[in-house]
Amino acid sequence: MSGSQAATPWMKRSANPKLDRVMVTPEGVPLNVTIAPAGARVGALLLDLVMIQLISMFIALLCIVLAIPFLDGETDFQNLDGPLGLIAVFYLIASFLLLNGYFIFFELGYKSATWGKRAVGIRVASRDGSRLTAEAVIARNIVRSVELFLPLTFLDSVEAGGSLVDLTAWAGLLWLLMFMLFPLFNKDRLRGGDVIAGTWVIQDVKKNLGDIVAPSALAPEGAAPAASYQFSDEDLSVYGEYELQTLENVLRGDQEEALEKVAAAICQKIGWEPGSGDERIFLEAYYTALRARLERSMRFGRRRKDKFSAEEQAGG
């Protein structure tokens, strides 16, 4: 252990300890996360399906408005051509993109969450602690079609065709229930898409920058005091709020190995030579300077979410 004060105890963030996990990032930094309960995931899915239905109704209404000038008493709706044919093609393409792109579009965003997930306070994350990739998001949502939309389409089609006999009905329901109940039979509440994509859904704990407080440490004997570290704006510009929160977790954890890894990673990133024995003091100094810079930027209406993103308007 370093010569710092005793670490703040690791705090559980969930009322259900069975859902608490420690996610270790590729840099070896442990992060405390909480698996989203099944009820929250179901609620988010239902909200998203409602949103998809509302958007679909808007698209249908738009197509009807566009088609009105071209309708007459002899319109053959089974064989549309000309402008009506183009409108019909537009409707089909828009519906296809909505059904297949809604989840991918929102989960690829910075919040990694659809409207439904945001409403219930959960988001998608990579299980290995790395940044959520486009490949993972696309994979987990392609599987969603097999889990949900295909069996629903199957049931709807056989019912519309008048062939919804007992055997086909039970087959469709079994298909649907098998995938819908799958998260209840594993401790991480993973559905099939999560298993294939290496993702899980966790509770999204929102922190205001002003709420982030790292514990202070006493400088070990012979170590440089924090005030001796001076960082340029260029040194601090390489990280954003996500890295600040990660650094806070590292300081709270007070694990010597993690402190050394993170201090070495920051030194390499900003072109410093890593020292030895005063990693915690160095990290506290960097934490304080980075936090001050981010807060200063927010006062001017600029916000930087993480090292991968550029500064944007705070309200965006």
PDB file of C-alpha atoms in Angstrom:
ATOM      1  CA  MET A   1       0.000   0.000   0.000  1.00  0.00           C
ATOM      2  CA  SER A   2       1.047   3.512  -0.461  1.00  0.00           C
ATOM      3  CA  GLY A   3       1.778   5.741   2.488  1.00  0.00           C
ATOM      4  CA  SER A   4      -1.556   7.454   2.233  1.00  0.00           C
ATOM      5  CA  GLN A   5      -4.380   7.561   4.695  1.00  0.00           C
ATOM      6  CA  ALA A   6      -6.711   4.610   4.953  1.00  0.00           C
ATOM      7  CA  ALA A   7      -8.881   4.307   1.876  1.00  0.00           C
ATOM      8  CA  THR A   8     -12.534   5.181   1.896  1.00  0.00           C
ATOM      9  CA  PRO A   9     -14.401   1.853   2.101  1.00  0.00           C
ATOM     10  CA  TRP A  10     -15.731   0.558  -1.184  1.00  0.00           C
ATOM     11  CA  MET A  11     -19.383   1.518  -1.229  1.00  0.00           C
ATOM     12  CA  LYS A  12     -22.178  -0.600  -2.644  1.00  0.00           C
ATOM     13  CA  ARG A  13     -24.451   1.433  -4.879  1.00  0.00           C
ATOM     14  CA  SER A  14     -27.359  -0.946  -4.999  1.00  0.00           C
ATOM     15  CA  ALA A  15     -29.925  -2.055  -2.476  1.00  0.00           C
ATOM     16  CA  ASN A  16     -29.465  -5.563  -3.884  1.00  0.00           C
ATOM     17  CA  PRO A  17     -25.812  -6.655  -3.348  1.00  0.00           C
ATOM     18  CA  LYS A  18     -26.374  -9.603  -5.705  1.00  0.00           C
ATOM     19  CA  LEU A  19     -26.436  -7.127  -8.593  1.00  0.00           C
ATOM     20  CA  ASP A  20     -23.226  -5.291  -7.644  1.00  0.00           C
ATOM     21  CA  ARG A  21     -20.168  -6.033  -9.753  1.00  0.00           C
ATOM     22  CA  VAL A  22     -16.617  -4.763 -10.039  1.00  0.00           C
ATOM     23  CA  MET A  23     -15.730  -4.070 -13.658  1.00  0.00           C
ATOM     24  CA  VAL A  24     -11.995  -3.938 -14.372  1.00  0.00           C
ATOM     25  CA  THR A  25     -10.989  -1.709 -17.285  1.00  0.00           C
ATOM     26  CA  PRO A  26      -8.204  -2.703 -19.734  1.00  0.00           C
ATOM     27  CA  GLU A  27      -5.943  -0.355 -17.726  1.00  0.00           C
ATOM     28  CA  GLY A  28      -6.575  -2.471 -14.607  1.00  0.00           C
ATOM     29  CA  VAL A  29      -8.834   0.095 -12.930  1.00  0.00           C
ATOM     30  CA  PRO A  30     -11.690  -1.446 -10.882  1.00  0.00           C
ATOM     31  CA  LEU A  31     -15.055   0.276 -11.295  1.00  0.00           C
ATOM     32  CA  ASN A  32     -18.108  -0.397  -9.165  1.00  0.00           C
ATOM     33  CA  VAL A  33     -21.204  -1.048 -11.294  1.00  0.00           C
ATOM     34  CA  THR A  34     -24.690  -2.390 -10.662  1.00  0.00           C
ATOM     35  CA  ILE A  35     -26.487  -4.757 -13.018  1.00  0.00           C
ATOM     36  CA  ALA A  36     -29.848  -3.441 -14.183  1.00  0.00           C
ATOM     37  CA  PRO A  37     -32.700  -5.473 -12.666  1.00  0.00           C
ATOM     38  CA  ALA A  38     -34.963  -7.431 -14.991  1.00  0.00           C
ATOM     39  CA  GLY A  39     -37.925  -5.167 -14.246  1.00  0.00           C
ATOM     40  CA  ALA A  40     -36.044  -2.083 -15.407  1.00  0.00           C
ATOM     41  CA  ARG A  41     -35.038  -3.812 -18.642  1.00  0.00           C
ATOM     42  CA  VAL A  42     -38.619  -4.889 -19.347  1.00  0.00           C
ATOM     43  CA  GLY A  43     -39.887  -1.379 -18.609  1.00  0.00           C
ATOM     44  CA  ALA A  44     -37.297   0.152 -20.909  1.00  0.00           C
ATOM     45  CA  LEU A  45     -38.190  -2.270 -23.706  1.00  0.00           C
ATOM     46  CA  LEU A  46     -41.894  -1.497 -23.420  1.00  0.00           C
ATOM     47  CA  LEU A  47     -41.203   2.253 -23.516  1.00  0.00           C
ATOM     48  CA  ASP A  48     -39.021   1.793 -26.593  1.00  0.00           C
ATOM     49  CA  LEU A  49     -41.688  -0.280 -28.338  1.00  0.00           C
ATOM     50  CA  VAL A  50     -44.208   2.473 -27.620  1.00  0.00           C
ATOM     51  CA  MET A  51     -41.820   5.063 -29.074  1.00  0.00           C
ATOM     52  CA  ILE A  52     -41.260   2.908 -32.169  1.00  0.00           C
ATOM     53  CA  GLN A  53     -45.015   2.569 -32.613  1.00  0.00           C
ATOM     54  CA  LEU A  54     -45.553   6.322 -32.285  1.00  0.00           C
ATOM     55  CA  ILE A  55     -42.806   7.091 -34.807  1.00  0.00           C
ATOM     56  CA  SER A  56     -44.233   4.447 -37.143  1.00  0.00           C
ATOM     57  CA  MET A  57     -47.661   6.077 -36.920  1.00  0.00           C
ATOM     58  CA  PHE A  58     -46.114   9.448 -37.754  1.00  0.00           C
ATOM     59  CA  ILE A  59     -44.408   7.953 -40.829  1.00  0.00           C
ATOM     60  CA  ALA A  60     -47.701   6.367 -41.934  1.00  0.00           C
ATOM     61  CA  LEU A  61     -49.541   9.654 -41.477  1.00  0.00           C
ATOM     62  CA  LEU A  62     -46.874  11.486 -43.458  1.00  0.00           C
ATOM     63  CA  CYS A  63     -47.206   8.975 -46.300  1.00  0.00           C
ATOM     64  CA  ILE A  64     -50.991   9.360 -46.327  1.00  0.00           C
ATOM     65  CA  VAL A  65     -50.675  13.151 -46.556  1.00  0.00           C
ATOM     66  CA  LEU A  66     -48.173  12.806 -49.415  1.00  0.00           C
ATOM     67  CA  ALA A  67     -50.422  10.299 -51.220  1.00  0.00           C
ATOM     68  CA  ILE A  68     -53.699  12.248 -51.009  1.00  0.00           C
ATOM     69  CA  PRO A  69     -53.091  14.394 -54.152  1.00  0.00           C
ATOM     70  CA  PHE A  70     -52.541  11.235 -56.215  1.00  0.00           C
ATOM     71  CA  LEU A  71     -55.554   9.247 -55.025  1.00  0.00           C
ATOM     72  CA  ASP A  72     -58.706   8.828 -57.053  1.00  0.00           C
ATOM     73  CA  GLY A  73     -61.638   6.459 -57.140  1.00  0.00           C
ATOM     74  CA  GLU A  74     -59.825   4.018 -59.426  1.00  0.00           C
ATOM     75  CA  THR A  75     -56.627   3.655 -57.387  1.00  0.00           C
ATOM     76  CA  ASP A  76     -55.524   0.015 -57.243  1.00  0.00           C
ATOM     77  CA  PHE A  77     -53.872  -0.381 -53.832  1.00  0.00           C
ATOM     78  CA  GLN A  78     -52.636  -3.864 -54.783  1.00  0.00           C
ATOM     79  CA  ASN A  79     -50.554  -2.559 -57.699  1.00  0.00           C
ATOM     80  CA  LEU A  80     -49.337   0.930 -56.894  1.00  0.00           C
ATOM     81  CA  ASP A  81     -47.102   2.638 -59.421  1.00  0.00           C
ATOM     82  CA  GLY A  82     -45.909   6.143 -60.220  1.00  0.00           C
ATOM     83  CA  PRO A  83     -45.823   8.591 -57.251  1.00  0.00           C
ATOM     84  CA  LEU A  84     -47.947   6.275 -55.105  1.00  0.00           C
ATOM     85  CA  GLY A  85     -45.494   3.474 -55.740  1.00  0.00           C
ATOM     86  CA  LEU A  86     -42.588   5.685 -54.625  1.00  0.00           C
ATOM     87  CA  ILE A  87     -44.463   6.652 -51.465  1.00  0.00           C
ATOM     88  CA  ALA A  88     -45.150   2.981 -50.729  1.00  0.00           C
ATOM     89  CA  VAL A  89     -41.437   2.171 -51.171  1.00  0.00           C
ATOM     90  CA  PHE A  90     -40.517   5.090 -48.903  1.00  0.00           C
ATOM     91  CA  TYR A  91     -42.871   3.773 -46.220  1.00  0.00           C
ATOM     92  CA  LEU A  92     -41.411   0.276 -46.384  1.00  0.00           C
ATOM     93  CA  ILE A  93     -37.808   1.500 -46.232  1.00  0.00           C
ATOM     94  CA  ALA A  94     -38.552   3.934 -43.380  1.00  0.00           C
ATOM     95  CA  SER A  95     -40.342   1.223 -41.408  1.00  0.00           C
ATOM     96  CA  PHE A  96     -37.455  -1.205 -41.950  1.00  0.00           C
ATOM     97  CA  LEU A  97     -34.859   1.376 -40.825  1.00  0.00           C
ATOM     98  CA  LEU A  98     -36.960   2.327 -37.804  1.00  0.00           C
ATOM     99  CA  LEU A  99     -37.413  -1.237 -36.611  1.00  0.00           C
ATOM    100  CA  ASN A 100     -33.785  -2.234 -37.144  1.00  0.00           C
ATOM    101  CA  GLY A 101     -32.011   1.054 -36.548  1.00  0.00           C
ATOM    102  CA  TYR A 102     -33.750   2.526 -33.504  1.00  0.00           C
ATOM    103  CA  PHE A 103     -31.827   0.551 -30.897  1.00  0.00           C
ATOM    104  CA  ILE A 104     -28.513   0.697 -32.793  1.00  0.00           C
ATOM    105  CA  PHE A 105     -28.702   4.475 -33.332  1.00  0.00           C
ATOM    106  CA  PHE A 106     -29.313   5.332 -29.683  1.00  0.00           C
ATOM    107  CA  GLU A 107     -26.986   2.742 -28.165  1.00  0.00           C
ATOM    108  CA  LEU A 108     -24.164   3.986 -30.396  1.00  0.00           C
ATOM    109  CA  GLY A 109     -24.607   7.446 -28.888  1.00  0.00           C
ATOM    110  CA  TYR A 110     -22.621   8.768 -25.966  1.00  0.00           C
ATOM    111  CA  LYS A 111     -25.233   7.711 -23.417  1.00  0.00           C
ATOM    112  CA  SER A 112     -25.289   4.145 -24.819  1.00  0.00           C
ATOM    113  CA  ALA A 113     -29.008   4.043 -24.087  1.00  0.00           C
ATOM    114  CA  THR A 114     -32.313   4.291 -25.914  1.00  0.00           C
ATOM    115  CA  TRP A 115     -35.055   6.636 -24.773  1.00  0.00           C
ATOM    116  CA  GLY A 116     -36.590   3.815 -22.760  1.00  0.00           C
ATOM    117  CA  LYS A 117     -33.308   2.959 -21.038  1.00  0.00           C
ATOM    118  CA  ARG A 118     -32.668   6.616 -20.231  1.00  0.00           C
ATOM    119  CA  ALA A 119     -36.143   6.913 -18.720  1.00  0.00           C
ATOM    120  CA  VAL A 120     -35.499   4.063 -16.272  1.00  0.00           C
ATOM    121  CA  GLY A 121     -31.837   4.970 -15.664  1.00  0.00           C
ATOM    122  CA  ILE A 122     -29.946   2.125 -17.299  1.00  0.00           C
ATOM    123  CA  ARG A 123     -27.447   1.858 -20.159  1.00  0.00           C
ATOM    124  CA  VAL A 124     -25.420  -0.645 -22.161  1.00  0.00           C
ATOM    125  CA  ALA A 125     -21.760  -1.232 -21.265  1.00  0.00           C
ATOM    126  CA  SER A 126     -18.983  -3.513 -22.363  1.00  0.00           C
ATOM    127  CA  ARG A 127     -18.367  -6.335 -19.870  1.00  0.00           C
ATOM    128  CA  ASP A 128     -14.584  -6.031 -20.144  1.00  0.00           C
ATOM    129  CA  GLY A 129     -14.666  -2.349 -19.157  1.00  0.00           C
ATOM    130  CA  SER A 130     -13.513  -1.107 -22.547  1.00  0.00           C
ATOM    131  CA  ARG A 131     -15.337   1.400 -24.718  1.00  0.00           C
ATOM    132  CA  LEU A 132     -18.567   0.081 -26.219  1.00  0.00           C
ATOM    133  CA  THR A 133     -17.879  -0.663 -29.893  1.00  0.00           C
ATOM    134  CA  ALA A 134     -20.159  -0.342 -32.904  1.00  0.00           C
ATOM    135  CA  GLU A 135     -19.657  -4.045 -33.644  1.00  0.00           C
ATOM    136  CA  ALA A 136     -20.951  -4.996 -30.196  1.00  0.00           C
ATOM    137  CA  VAL A 137     -23.999  -2.717 -30.452  1.00  0.00           C
ATOM    138  CA  ILE A 138     -24.897  -3.995 -33.924  1.00  0.00           C
ATOM    139  CA  ALA A 139     -24.420  -7.631 -32.876  1.00  0.00           C
ATOM    140  CA  ARG A 140     -26.612  -7.382 -29.758  1.00  0.00           C
ATOM    141  CA  ASN A 141     -29.395  -5.718 -31.717  1.00  0.00           C
ATOM    142  CA  ILE A 142     -29.291  -8.080 -34.690  1.00  0.00           C
ATOM    143  CA  VAL A 143     -29.911 -10.866 -32.186  1.00  0.00           C
ATOM    144  CA  ARG A 144     -32.863  -8.856 -30.846  1.00  0.00           C
ATOM    145  CA  SER A 145     -34.625  -9.490 -34.161  1.00  0.00           C
ATOM    146  CA  VAL A 146     -34.328 -13.240 -33.578  1.00  0.00           C
ATOM    147  CA  GLU A 147     -35.345 -12.913 -29.926  1.00  0.00           C
ATOM    148  CA  LEU A 148     -38.339 -10.629 -30.316  1.00  0.00           C
ATOM    149  CA  PHE A 149     -39.356  -9.312 -33.709  1.00  0.00           C
ATOM    150  CA  LEU A 150     -39.213 -12.555 -35.689  1.00  0.00           C
ATOM    151  CA  PRO A 151     -41.426 -14.578 -33.311  1.00  0.00           C
ATOM    152  CA  LEU A 152     -43.878 -11.668 -33.086  1.00  0.00           C
ATOM    153  CA  THR A 153     -43.944 -11.418 -36.880  1.00  0.00           C
ATOM    154  CA  PHE A 154     -44.404 -15.189 -37.088  1.00  0.00           C
ATOM    155  CA  LEU A 155     -47.382 -15.123 -34.723  1.00  0.00           C
ATOM    156  CA  ASP A 156     -48.901 -12.155 -36.511  1.00  0.00           C
ATOM    157  CA  SER A 157     -48.518 -13.697 -39.962  1.00  0.00           C
ATOM    158  CA  VAL A 158     -50.029 -17.068 -39.091  1.00  0.00           C
ATOM    159  CA  GLU A 159     -52.936 -15.367 -37.360  1.00  0.00           C
ATOM    160  CA  ALA A 160     -53.534 -13.087 -40.341  1.00  0.00           C
ATOM    161  CA  GLY A 161     -53.449 -16.125 -42.634  1.00  0.00           C
ATOM    162  CA  GLY A 162     -56.066 -17.879 -40.544  1.00  0.00           C
ATOM    163  CA  SER A 163     -53.722 -20.772 -39.699  1.00  0.00           C
ATOM    164  CA  LEU A 164     -53.070 -20.043 -36.033  1.00  0.00           C
ATOM    165  CA  VAL A 165     -53.679 -23.590 -34.845  1.00  0.00           C
ATOM    166  CA  ASP A 166     -52.563 -24.870 -31.492  1.00  0.00           C
ATOM    167  CA  LEU A 167     -49.231 -26.251 -32.683  1.00  0.00           C
ATOM    168  CA  THR A 168     -48.040 -23.091 -34.467  1.00  0.00           C
ATOM    169  CA  ALA A 169     -49.313 -20.883 -31.650  1.00  0.00           C
ATOM    170  CA  TRP A 170     -47.415 -22.850 -29.009  1.00  0.00           C
ATOM    171  CA  ALA A 171     -44.298 -22.938 -31.198  1.00  0.00           C
ATOM    172  CA  GLY A 172     -44.329 -19.153 -31.586  1.00  0.00           C
ATOM    173  CA  LEU A 173     -44.968 -18.527 -27.903  1.00  0.00           C
ATOM    174  CA  LEU A 174     -42.256 -20.990 -26.875  1.00  0.00           C
ATOM    175  CA  TRP A 175     -39.817 -19.247 -29.210  1.00  0.00           C
ATOM    176  CA  LEU A 176     -40.674 -15.859 -27.722  1.00  0.00           C
ATOM    177  CA  LEU A 177     -40.682 -16.943 -24.067  1.00  0.00           C
ATOM    178  CA  MET A 178     -37.419 -18.840 -24.391  1.00  0.00           C
ATOM    179  CA  PHE A 179     -35.524 -15.651 -25.239  1.00  0.00           C
ATOM    180  CA  MET A 180     -37.553 -13.264 -23.090  1.00  0.00           C
ATOM    181  CA  LEU A 181     -37.035 -15.335 -19.931  1.00  0.00           C
ATOM    182  CA  PHE A 182     -33.366 -16.065 -20.654  1.00  0.00           C
ATOM    183  CA  PRO A 183     -32.070 -13.093 -18.537  1.00  0.00           C
ATOM    184  CA  LEU A 184     -33.791 -14.524 -15.459  1.00  0.00           C
ATOM    185  CA  PHE A 185     -31.650 -17.649 -15.566  1.00  0.00           C
ATOM    186  CA  ASN A 186     -28.210 -16.052 -15.347  1.00  0.00           C
ATOM    187  CA  LYS A 187     -26.791 -13.902 -12.568  1.00  0.00           C
ATOM    188  CA  ASP A 188     -25.796 -11.011 -14.862  1.00  0.00           C
ATOM    189  CA  ARG A 189     -29.294 -10.756 -16.394  1.00  0.00           C
ATOM    190  CA  LEU A 190     -27.810 -11.226 -19.869  1.00  0.00           C
ATOM    191  CA  ARG A 191     -30.042 -11.788 -22.844  1.00  0.00           C
ATOM    192  CA  GLY A 192     -28.807 -13.651 -25.929  1.00  0.00           C
ATOM    193  CA  GLY A 193     -27.582 -10.463 -27.592  1.00  0.00           C
ATOM    194  CA  ASP A 194     -25.492  -9.577 -24.530  1.00  0.00           C
ATOM    195  CA  VAL A 195     -23.871 -13.007 -24.480  1.00  0.00           C
ATOM    196  CA  ILE A 196     -22.816 -12.755 -28.124  1.00  0.00           C
ATOM    197  CA  ALA A 197     -21.772  -9.085 -28.040  1.00  0.00           C
ATOM    198  CA  GLY A 198     -19.936  -9.177 -24.684  1.00  0.00           C
ATOM    199  CA  THR A 199     -22.171  -6.498 -23.192  1.00  0.00           C
ATOM    200  CA  TRP A 200     -24.376  -6.082 -20.168  1.00  0.00           C
ATOM    201  CA  VAL A 201     -26.928  -3.530 -19.086  1.00  0.00           C
ATOM    202  CA  ILE A 202     -26.046  -1.586 -15.943  1.00  0.00           C
ATOM    203  CA  GLN A 203     -27.626   1.149 -13.893  1.00  0.00           C
ATOM    204  CA  ASP A 204     -26.551   4.574 -15.041  1.00  0.00           C
ATOM    205  CA  VAL A 205     -25.345   6.504 -12.012  1.00  0.00           C
ATOM    206  CA  LYS A 206     -25.328  10.182 -12.858  1.00  0.00           C
ATOM    207  CA  LYS A 207     -22.783  12.329 -11.107  1.00  0.00           C
ATOM    208  CA  ASN A 208     -22.520  16.046 -11.232  1.00  0.00           C
ATOM    209  CA  LEU A 209     -18.994  17.295 -11.527  1.00  0.00           C
ATOM    210  CA  GLY A 210     -19.374  19.143  -8.267  1.00  0.00           C
ATOM    211  CA  ASP A 211     -20.298  15.933  -6.460  1.00  0.00           C
ATOM    212  CA  ILE A 212     -17.022  14.247  -7.254  1.00  0.00           C
ATOM    213  CA  VAL A 213     -14.779  14.337  -4.262  1.00  0.00           C
ATOM    214  CA  ALA A 214     -11.604  12.306  -3.973  1.00  0.00           C
ATOM    215  CA  PRO A 215     -10.128  11.523  -0.571  1.00  0.00           C
ATOM    216  CA  SER A 216      -6.950  13.353   0.246  1.00  0.00           C
ATOM    217  CA  ALA A 217      -3.728  11.726   1.271  1.00  0.00           C
ATOM    218  CA  LEU A 218      -0.777  12.569   3.414  1.00  0.00           C
ATOM    219  CA  ALA A 219       2.396  12.823   1.408  1.00  0.00           C
ATOM    220  CA  PRO A 220       4.776   9.982   2.191  1.00  0.00           C
ATOM    221  CA  GLU A 221       8.086  10.972   3.637  1.00  0.00           C
ATOM    222  CA  GLY A 222      10.417  12.191   0.925  1.00  0.00           C
ATOM    223  CA  ALA A 223       7.649  12.433  -1.666  1.00  0.00           C
ATOM    224  CA  ALA A 224       7.069  15.601  -3.639  1.00  0.00           C
ATOM    225  CA  PRO A 225       4.092  17.636  -2.324  1.00  0.00           C
ATOM    226  CA  ALA A 226       1.128  17.923  -4.637  1.00  0.00           C
ATOM    227  CA  ALA A 227       1.751  21.647  -5.126  1.00  0.00           C
ATOM    228  CA  SER A 228       5.054  20.854  -6.808  1.00  0.00           C
ATOM    229  CA  TYR A 229       3.225  19.310  -9.772  1.00  0.00           C
ATOM    230  CA  GLN A 230       2.248  21.886 -12.350  1.00  0.00           C
ATOM    231  CA  PHE A 231       0.259  20.778 -15.372  1.00  0.00           C
ATOM    232  CA  SER A 232      -0.133  22.745 -18.557  1.00  0.00           C
ATOM    233  CA  ASP A 233      -3.466  23.136 -20.305  1.00  0.00           C
ATOM    234  CA  GLU A 234      -2.178  20.737 -22.934  1.00  0.00           C
ATOM    235  CA  ASP A 235      -1.442  18.134 -20.222  1.00  0.00           C
ATOM    236  CA  LEU A 236      -5.020  18.394 -18.950  1.00  0.00           C
ATOM    237  CA  SER A 237      -6.768  18.600 -22.300  1.00  0.00           C
ATOM    238  CA  VAL A 238      -6.304  14.908 -23.060  1.00  0.00           C
ATOM    239  CA  TYR A 239      -9.008  13.734 -20.627  1.00  0.00           C
ATOM    240  CA  GLY A 240     -12.666  14.447 -19.935  1.00  0.00           C
ATOM    241  CA  GLU A 241     -15.321  13.795 -17.290  1.00  0.00           C
ATOM    242  CA  TYR A 242     -15.328  10.024 -17.694  1.00  0.00           C
ATOM    243  CA  GLU A 243     -11.601   9.834 -16.993  1.00  0.00           C
ATOM    244  CA  LEU A 244     -12.033  12.196 -14.026  1.00  0.00           C
ATOM    245  CA  GLN A 245     -14.595   9.853 -12.486  1.00  0.00           C
ATOM    246  CA  THR A 246     -12.358   6.868 -13.197  1.00  0.00           C
ATOM    247  CA  LEU A 247      -9.481   8.627 -11.486  1.00  0.00           C
ATOM    248  CA  GLU A 248     -11.713   9.343  -8.515  1.00  0.00           C
ATOM    249  CA  ASN A 249     -12.528   5.619  -8.229  1.00  0.00           C
ATOM    250  CA  VAL A 250      -8.837   4.778  -8.349  1.00  0.00           C
ATOM    251  CA  LEU A 251      -8.093   7.243  -5.546  1.00  0.00           C
ATOM    252  CA  ARG A 252     -10.963   5.910  -3.463  1.00  0.00           C
ATOM    253  CA  GLY A 253      -9.852   2.323  -4.017  1.00  0.00           C
ATOM    254  CA  ASP A 254      -6.295   3.211  -2.921  1.00  0.00           C
ATOM    255  CA  GLN A 255      -4.860   0.041  -4.417  1.00  0.00           C
ATOM    256  CA  GLU A 256      -1.122   0.434  -4.921  1.00  0.00           C
ATOM    257  CA  GLU A 257      -1.046  -1.537  -8.161  1.00  0.00           C
ATOM    258  CA  ALA A 258      -3.929   0.433  -9.666  1.00  0.00           C
ATOM    259  CA  LEU A 259      -2.345   3.753  -8.585  1.00  0.00           C
ATOM    260  CA  GLU A 260       0.911   2.806 -10.264  1.00  0.00           C
ATOM    261  CA  LYS A 261      -0.791   1.693 -13.479  1.00  0.00           C
ATOM    262  CA  VAL A 262      -2.915   4.793 -13.790  1.00  0.00           C
ATOM    263  CA  ALA A 263      -0.050   7.140 -12.917  1.00  0.00           C
ATOM    264  CA  ALA A 264       2.119   5.452 -15.549  1.00  0.00           C
ATOM    265  CA  ALA A 265      -0.699   5.656 -18.126  1.00  0.00           C
ATOM    266  CA  ILE A 266      -1.239   9.376 -17.499  1.00  0.00           C
ATOM    267  CA  CYS A 267       2.497  10.092 -17.622  1.00  0.00           C
ATOM    268  CA  GLN A 268       2.784   8.264 -20.926  1.00  0.00           C
ATOM    269  CA  LYS A 269      -0.238  10.130 -22.291  1.00  0.00           C
ATOM    270  CA  ILE A 270       1.069  13.586 -21.398  1.00  0.00           C
ATOM    271  CA  GLY A 271       4.739  12.862 -22.069  1.00  0.00           C
ATOM    272  CA  TRP A 272       6.038  12.862 -18.488  1.00  0.00           C
ATOM    273  CA  GLU A 273       8.595  10.544 -16.944  1.00  0.00           C
ATOM    274  CA  PRO A 274       6.828   8.460 -14.259  1.00  0.00           C
ATOM    275  CA  GLY A 275       8.236   8.832 -10.762  1.00  0.00           C
ATOM    276  CA  SER A 276       8.306   6.253  -8.011  1.00  0.00           C
ATOM    277  CA  GLY A 277       6.726   6.158  -4.573  1.00  0.00           C
ATOM    278  CA  ASP A 278       4.492   9.209  -4.831  1.00  0.00           C
ATOM    279  CA  GLU A 279       1.939   8.008  -7.374  1.00  0.00           C
ATOM    280  CA  ARG A 280      -0.991   8.930  -5.175  1.00  0.00           C
ATOM    281  CA  ILE A 281       0.236  12.483  -4.625  1.00  0.00           C
ATOM    282  CA  PHE A 282       0.835  12.843  -8.359  1.00  0.00           C
ATOM    283  CA  LEU A 283      -2.658  11.507  -9.160  1.00  0.00           C
ATOM    284  CA  GLU A 284      -4.333  13.763  -6.597  1.00  0.00           C
ATOM    285  CA  ALA A 285      -2.553  16.754  -8.083  1.00  0.00           C
ATOM    286  CA  TYR A 286      -3.611  15.749 -11.581  1.00  0.00           C
ATOM    287  CA  TYR A 287      -7.161  15.049 -10.388  1.00  0.00           C
ATOM    288  CA  THR A 288      -7.427  18.485  -8.775  1.00  0.00           C
ATOM    289  CA  ALA A 289      -6.048  20.268 -11.833  1.00  0.00           C
ATOM    290  CA  LEU A 290      -8.207  18.287 -14.287  1.00  0.00           C
ATOM    291  CA  ARG A 291     -11.347  18.899 -12.250  1.00  0.00           C
ATOM    292  CA  ALA A 292     -10.618  22.620 -12.074  1.00  0.00           C
ATOM    293  CA  ARG A 293     -10.122  22.756 -15.837  1.00  0.00           C
ATOM    294  CA  LEU A 294     -13.361  20.858 -16.562  1.00  0.00           C
ATOM    295  CA  GLU A 295     -15.350  23.041 -14.161  1.00  0.00           C
ATOM    296  CA  ARG A 296     -13.856  26.152 -15.721  1.00  0.00           C
ATOM    297  CA  SER A 297     -14.858  24.939 -19.186  1.00  0.00           C
ATOM    298  CA  MET A 298     -18.401  24.212 -17.991  1.00  0.00           C
ATOM    299  CA  ARG A 299     -18.743  27.764 -16.716  1.00  0.00           C
ATOM    300  CA  PHE A 300     -18.065  28.874 -20.286  1.00  0.00           C
ATOM    301  CA  GLY A 301     -20.717  26.491 -21.626  1.00  0.00           C
ATOM    302  CA  ARG A 302     -18.307  23.821 -22.854  1.00  0.00           C
ATOM    303  CA  ARG A 303     -18.286  20.220 -21.743  1.00  0.00           C
ATOM    304  CA  ARG A 304     -16.060  17.293 -22.609  1.00  0.00           C
ATOM    305  CA  LYS A 305     -17.494  13.868 -21.870  1.00  0.00           C
ATOM    306  CA  ASP A 306     -14.387  11.726 -22.322  1.00  0.00           C
ATOM    307  CA  LYS A 307     -11.023  11.541 -24.042  1.00  0.00           C
ATOM    308  CA  PHE A 308     -12.627  10.393 -27.300  1.00  0.00           C
ATOM    309  CA  SER A 309     -14.979  13.348 -27.642  1.00  0.00           C
ATOM    310  CA  ALA A 310     -14.383  16.980 -28.431  1.00  0.00           C
ATOM    311  CA  GLU A 311     -15.690  19.777 -26.237  1.00  0.00           C
ATOM    312  CA  GLU A 312     -19.343  20.537 -26.817  1.00  0.00           C
ATOM    313  CA  GLN A 313     -21.934  22.933 -25.478  1.00  0.00           C
ATOM    314  CA  ALA A 314     -22.790  22.049 -21.899  1.00  0.00           C
ATOM    315  CA  GLY A 315     -26.488  21.844 -22.647  1.00  0.00           C
ATOM    316  CA  GLY A 316     -25.978  19.423 -25.585  1.00  0.00           C
TER     317      GLY A 316
END
